[in-house]
């Protein structure tokens, strides 16, 4: 449900004035703001607690699995089986893992992060041409796509680029990202194909199933996020608690403000509340997480878990998320259906179109999106 009808006229006026600057959060920093506008203030219950969010022994005592993909495409079946086992364990228990030796060149990764910073640090006159909330445009720059719906704004600016199945023309892409984004997406798409093969094999189906039958690689949306240093990080969030409405997400993050990304790890004992763990940047690694669509298709064998981004005094922080998802008009006809496994496991979910899943996601602000579709 949209929150806009319940919004006070003064808050709506302040949001509109902020949005009309076309400058985003970076514009506030450039203006020398040291106190956050009230519409960035989140309710205390939604903000990270100083100590309680840590795992026993501190969040540094836990790291999400790091999987080395070296040798996974060789003829050695034992090496591939080993990696498939690691992927299965990580996708089933945590929903998050990092990968090394993934084939995406370091130059492409560092170049993409530099391009994101370069664009966001250009004069607002340059960026204004791309500032829009029109989802009919394949390149969109703005501060919070749900700015006028959410109960509080997030401390970040984002450029979204719809890179597959049809890439924007060069003229549509900001000069700072032109060429760099295309090459980086091409590299990540190749990695995505390998990951979907491994995940298919982990499910016990043929290696091409998730890419070919399920169509998990048909569409790619790139979200290039920019998180300036926050003067009052205890009052706001970079991203609120949510799961991803995608099949799979591949994230590139820099080391600035390491630990800003946090994942909710469920306790071993049933009934105990999960705890937040930092996802620290590992040199050369990419972060991979399961999305809601793939949890449904896997019939709960893979988990799409809640995660968030906390605000930091350190910055700016840049990250680039490649969402393997279906969007636009195709969402109305793309059906996600649970795999029928040979062991006779009954389906946990009913089949649903991507559009139906997206409607549920928006209505619940990213929380428990799949519950509505459980049988």
XYZ file of C-alpha atoms in Angstrom:
375
model
C 0.000 0.000 0.000
C 1.312 3.438 -0.849
C 2.120 5.618 2.127
C 1.660 8.859 0.196
C -2.055 9.375 1.129
C -1.125 9.364 4.841
C 1.702 11.837 4.358
C 1.343 15.302 5.872
C 1.215 18.216 3.469
C 4.351 19.751 5.012
C 6.327 16.520 4.610
C 5.168 16.133 1.021
C 6.154 19.743 0.337
C 9.629 19.166 1.822
C 10.122 15.978 -0.197
C 9.032 17.674 -3.400
C 11.364 20.612 -2.799
C 14.244 18.214 -2.164
C 13.453 16.136 -5.257
C 13.113 19.227 -7.421
C 16.772 20.069 -6.788
C 17.705 16.968 -8.861
C 20.824 16.855 -6.677
C 20.001 13.989 -4.311
C 21.856 13.283 -1.093
C 25.116 14.421 -2.700
C 23.541 17.843 -3.139
C 22.914 18.083 0.609
C 26.568 17.301 1.310
C 27.695 19.857 -1.281
C 25.472 22.431 0.444
C 27.277 21.779 3.726
C 24.381 20.125 5.552
C 25.383 18.849 9.019
C 21.868 18.023 10.284
C 19.668 15.597 8.371
C 16.289 16.792 7.089
C 13.545 15.151 9.169
C 12.312 13.008 6.270
C 15.578 11.025 6.517
C 14.865 10.126 10.159
C 13.909 6.466 10.639
C 11.886 5.136 13.595
C 14.214 3.934 16.394
C 12.957 0.341 16.073
C 14.160 0.250 12.452
C 17.675 1.466 13.212
C 20.631 -0.777 14.117
C 21.309 -1.129 17.811
C 24.880 -0.343 18.915
C 25.574 -3.815 20.353
C 22.560 -6.062 20.103
C 22.836 -6.564 16.345
C 26.180 -8.357 16.707
C 26.533 -12.088 16.707
C 27.915 -13.694 19.877
C 31.528 -12.641 20.154
C 30.907 -9.645 17.857
C 29.999 -9.582 14.192
C 33.668 -9.964 13.275
C 33.474 -13.559 14.550
C 31.197 -14.480 11.636
C 31.657 -14.111 7.910
C 29.414 -15.295 5.114
C 30.986 -18.133 3.088
C 33.703 -17.245 0.591
C 33.777 -19.688 -2.340
C 36.767 -20.023 -4.658
C 35.579 -20.697 -8.213
C 39.067 -21.549 -9.486
C 38.971 -24.684 -11.620
C 35.191 -24.902 -11.700
C 35.067 -24.872 -15.517
C 37.854 -27.423 -15.950
C 37.372 -31.076 -16.821
C 37.945 -32.154 -13.207
C 34.515 -33.413 -12.030
C 35.624 -33.725 -8.396
C 36.551 -30.021 -8.249
C 33.208 -28.985 -9.721
C 31.322 -31.272 -7.329
C 33.196 -29.687 -4.428
C 32.174 -26.181 -5.500
C 28.568 -27.247 -6.146
C 28.443 -28.573 -2.586
C 29.753 -25.287 -1.202
C 27.231 -23.299 -3.254
C 24.376 -25.539 -2.075
C 25.338 -25.152 1.584
C 25.686 -21.368 1.320
C 22.485 -20.830 -0.683
C 20.499 -23.080 1.640
C 21.722 -21.796 4.991
C 22.710 -18.155 4.460
C 21.366 -17.046 1.073
C 24.588 -15.017 0.717
C 28.137 -15.892 -0.268
C 31.178 -14.233 -1.810
C 33.078 -15.583 -4.800
C 36.761 -15.344 -5.721
C 38.458 -16.231 -9.014
C 35.153 -15.496 -10.697
C 36.547 -14.310 -14.033
C 35.508 -10.650 -13.795
C 38.773 -8.708 -14.283
C 39.951 -6.470 -11.456
C 40.296 -3.617 -13.947
C 36.623 -3.932 -14.878
C 35.559 -3.956 -11.221
C 37.679 -0.988 -10.140
C 36.768 0.871 -13.322
C 33.057 0.445 -12.623
C 33.353 1.724 -9.048
C 35.433 4.687 -10.228
C 32.820 5.485 -12.892
C 30.026 5.479 -10.286
C 31.974 7.904 -8.106
C 32.885 10.041 -11.108
C 29.273 10.432 -12.202
C 27.957 11.255 -8.737
C 30.693 13.822 -8.167
C 29.943 15.729 -11.370
C 28.132 19.098 -11.181
C 24.381 18.820 -10.707
C 23.934 20.528 -14.098
C 25.467 17.468 -15.734
C 23.510 14.927 -13.677
C 20.177 16.720 -14.012
C 19.646 15.371 -17.537
C 19.379 11.856 -16.116
C 17.328 12.632 -12.994
C 13.914 11.034 -13.459
C 11.239 8.844 -11.895
C 9.944 7.752 -15.295
C 10.204 3.942 -15.441
C 9.763 4.169 -19.188
C 13.379 5.347 -19.384
C 16.043 2.652 -19.335
C 18.525 4.904 -17.495
C 17.276 6.585 -14.324
C 19.173 8.628 -11.750
C 17.433 9.676 -8.534
C 17.452 9.617 -4.759
C 15.281 6.670 -3.604
C 12.874 5.190 -6.103
C 10.266 5.040 -3.307
C 10.961 8.549 -1.980
C 7.274 9.513 -1.990
C 6.020 6.135 -0.687
C 8.443 5.125 2.057
C 8.012 6.177 5.675
C 11.571 7.580 5.665
C 14.139 8.348 2.991
C 17.399 6.409 2.602
C 20.807 8.076 2.567
C 21.858 7.193 -0.981
C 21.619 8.166 -4.640
C 21.301 5.599 -7.427
C 21.676 5.260 -11.171
C 19.601 2.382 -12.591
C 20.500 0.983 -16.007
C 18.406 -1.668 -17.772
C 21.247 -3.547 -19.478
C 19.544 -6.690 -20.805
C 17.881 -7.953 -22.894
C 18.291 -4.618 -24.720
C 21.107 -2.288 -23.730
C 20.476 1.480 -23.775
C 22.033 3.413 -26.620
C 25.381 5.040 -25.764
C 23.720 8.467 -25.807
C 21.302 7.397 -23.059
C 24.114 6.404 -20.668
C 25.935 9.149 -18.732
C 29.380 9.848 -20.198
C 31.075 8.851 -16.921
C 29.534 5.355 -17.170
C 29.485 4.949 -20.944
C 31.428 1.910 -22.141
C 32.490 0.979 -18.616
C 28.994 -0.156 -17.559
C 28.515 -2.168 -20.757
C 31.797 -4.029 -20.339
C 31.253 -4.685 -16.636
C 27.718 -5.998 -17.243
C 28.993 -8.274 -20.007
C 31.541 -9.760 -17.602
C 28.993 -10.214 -14.805
C 26.511 -11.800 -17.215
C 29.115 -14.421 -18.052
C 29.688 -15.036 -14.333
C 25.923 -15.215 -13.841
C 25.718 -18.028 -16.378
C 28.342 -20.000 -14.423
C 26.595 -19.343 -11.098
C 23.232 -20.462 -12.472
C 24.836 -23.670 -13.747
C 26.249 -24.381 -10.288
C 22.948 -23.550 -8.607
C 21.074 -25.789 -11.063
C 23.388 -28.678 -10.296
C 22.990 -27.966 -6.580
C 19.249 -28.459 -7.054
C 19.822 -31.735 -8.878
C 18.548 -30.532 -12.258
C 20.487 -30.175 -15.480
C 23.091 -27.399 -15.481
C 21.227 -25.228 -18.004
C 17.855 -25.344 -16.250
C 17.848 -22.007 -14.387
C 19.250 -20.043 -17.313
C 17.304 -21.686 -20.124
C 14.007 -23.090 -18.772
C 13.564 -20.642 -15.875
C 14.986 -17.664 -17.794
C 16.924 -16.336 -14.825
C 19.494 -14.559 -17.009
C 17.176 -12.966 -19.566
C 17.031 -9.555 -17.885
C 19.672 -7.552 -15.999
C 19.039 -4.347 -14.063
C 22.149 -2.568 -12.759
C 21.786 -0.421 -9.646
C 24.837 1.793 -9.090
C 24.572 3.160 -5.538
C 26.412 6.103 -4.018
C 26.409 6.613 -0.239
C 28.005 9.927 0.827
C 29.484 10.212 4.316
C 26.534 10.763 6.641
C 26.734 13.522 9.272
C 24.176 11.753 11.516
C 24.363 8.041 10.671
C 22.519 7.029 13.840
C 19.306 8.591 12.481
C 19.016 7.046 9.020
C 19.755 4.031 6.809
C 21.422 3.459 3.460
C 18.906 0.687 2.740
C 16.179 -0.586 5.020
C 15.635 -4.259 5.790
C 14.524 -6.078 2.653
C 15.017 -9.112 0.456
C 15.715 -8.815 -3.280
C 12.936 -9.178 -5.838
C 15.252 -10.945 -8.275
C 16.423 -14.404 -9.221
C 19.999 -13.645 -8.238
C 21.986 -10.539 -7.332
C 25.727 -10.016 -7.867
C 27.118 -7.116 -5.839
C 30.374 -5.221 -6.216
C 31.241 -3.124 -3.151
C 34.235 -0.998 -2.304
C 36.131 -1.115 0.994
C 34.951 2.333 2.180
C 32.671 1.925 5.183
C 33.250 -1.834 5.107
C 30.515 -3.621 7.004
C 27.802 -1.200 5.909
C 26.077 -4.144 4.207
C 24.567 -6.468 6.804
C 22.739 -9.774 6.441
C 20.265 -11.306 8.880
C 21.582 -14.680 9.997
C 19.048 -17.062 11.500
C 19.952 -18.814 14.724
C 20.360 -22.589 14.852
C 17.662 -22.987 17.497
C 14.127 -22.659 16.195
C 12.259 -19.680 17.588
C 15.355 -17.638 18.382
C 15.597 -14.249 16.732
C 18.140 -13.820 13.942
C 21.120 -11.523 14.351
C 22.829 -9.101 11.990
C 26.265 -9.851 10.557
C 28.504 -7.463 8.634
C 29.437 -8.389 5.062
C 32.970 -7.032 4.878
C 34.556 -6.333 1.525
C 36.986 -9.105 0.549
C 39.642 -7.939 -1.947
C 38.774 -9.162 -5.430
C 35.490 -10.781 -4.345
C 31.920 -10.289 -5.517
C 28.931 -10.825 -3.221
C 26.171 -13.147 -4.453
C 22.736 -13.462 -2.920
C 19.624 -15.468 -3.662
C 16.528 -13.448 -4.600
C 12.854 -14.093 -3.845
C 12.135 -15.464 -7.321
C 14.817 -18.146 -6.982
C 13.662 -19.127 -3.491
C 10.237 -19.827 -4.988
C 11.642 -21.742 -7.966
C 13.909 -23.812 -5.693
C 10.922 -24.680 -3.506
C 12.679 -23.270 -0.413
C 15.921 -25.182 -0.955
C 17.590 -21.793 -1.479
C 16.917 -18.879 0.869
C 16.336 -15.231 0.022
C 17.275 -13.484 3.244
C 16.740 -10.059 4.721
C 19.603 -7.585 4.482
C 20.201 -3.859 4.918
C 22.802 -1.107 4.547
C 23.635 0.984 7.612
C 24.752 4.579 7.255
C 28.339 5.486 8.101
C 30.360 8.595 8.854
C 32.945 7.207 6.426
C 32.324 7.876 2.771
C 31.558 8.128 0.027
C 30.853 4.417 -0.418
C 29.997 3.000 -3.840
C 28.436 -0.329 -4.769
C 27.046 -1.853 -7.945
C 24.260 -4.447 -7.826
C 23.445 -6.519 -10.901
C 19.921 -7.842 -10.440
C 18.987 -10.826 -12.575
C 15.278 -10.129 -12.733
C 12.375 -9.622 -15.123
C 10.955 -6.106 -15.395
C 8.756 -3.981 -17.622
C 5.955 -5.440 -19.705
C 7.502 -8.934 -19.581
C 6.816 -9.135 -15.825
C 3.102 -9.669 -16.481
C 3.685 -12.896 -18.434
C 6.863 -14.298 -16.834
C 5.787 -17.151 -14.525
C 7.874 -18.398 -11.607
C 6.984 -21.974 -10.702
C 8.525 -24.358 -8.141
C 10.698 -27.112 -9.582
C 9.090 -30.556 -9.469
C 11.781 -32.720 -7.881
C 12.101 -36.489 -8.529
C 11.825 -37.267 -4.799
C 8.196 -36.183 -4.857
C 8.621 -33.184 -2.558
C 5.329 -31.277 -2.801
C 5.467 -27.624 -3.872
C 5.711 -25.096 -1.050
C 4.528 -22.226 -3.245
C 1.919 -21.649 -5.890
C 3.119 -20.415 -9.260
C 3.047 -16.647 -9.740
C 3.930 -14.106 -12.371
C 6.780 -11.724 -11.675
C 4.255 -8.885 -11.673
C 2.266 -10.576 -8.892
C 5.474 -10.990 -6.875
C 6.404 -7.344 -7.468
C 2.987 -6.129 -6.298
C 3.430 -8.123 -3.088
C 6.968 -6.777 -2.631
C 5.859 -3.160 -2.980
C 2.870 -3.647 -0.676
C 5.043 -5.080 2.090
C 8.125 -2.916 1.532
C 10.326 -5.950 0.935
C 9.241 -7.889 4.025
C 8.060 -11.514 3.851
C 7.266 -11.129 0.162
C 6.808 -14.855 -0.465
C 4.488 -15.621 2.469
C 1.477 -14.608 0.400
C 2.302 -17.334 -2.137
C 2.802 -20.232 0.279
C 0.464 -23.183 -0.113
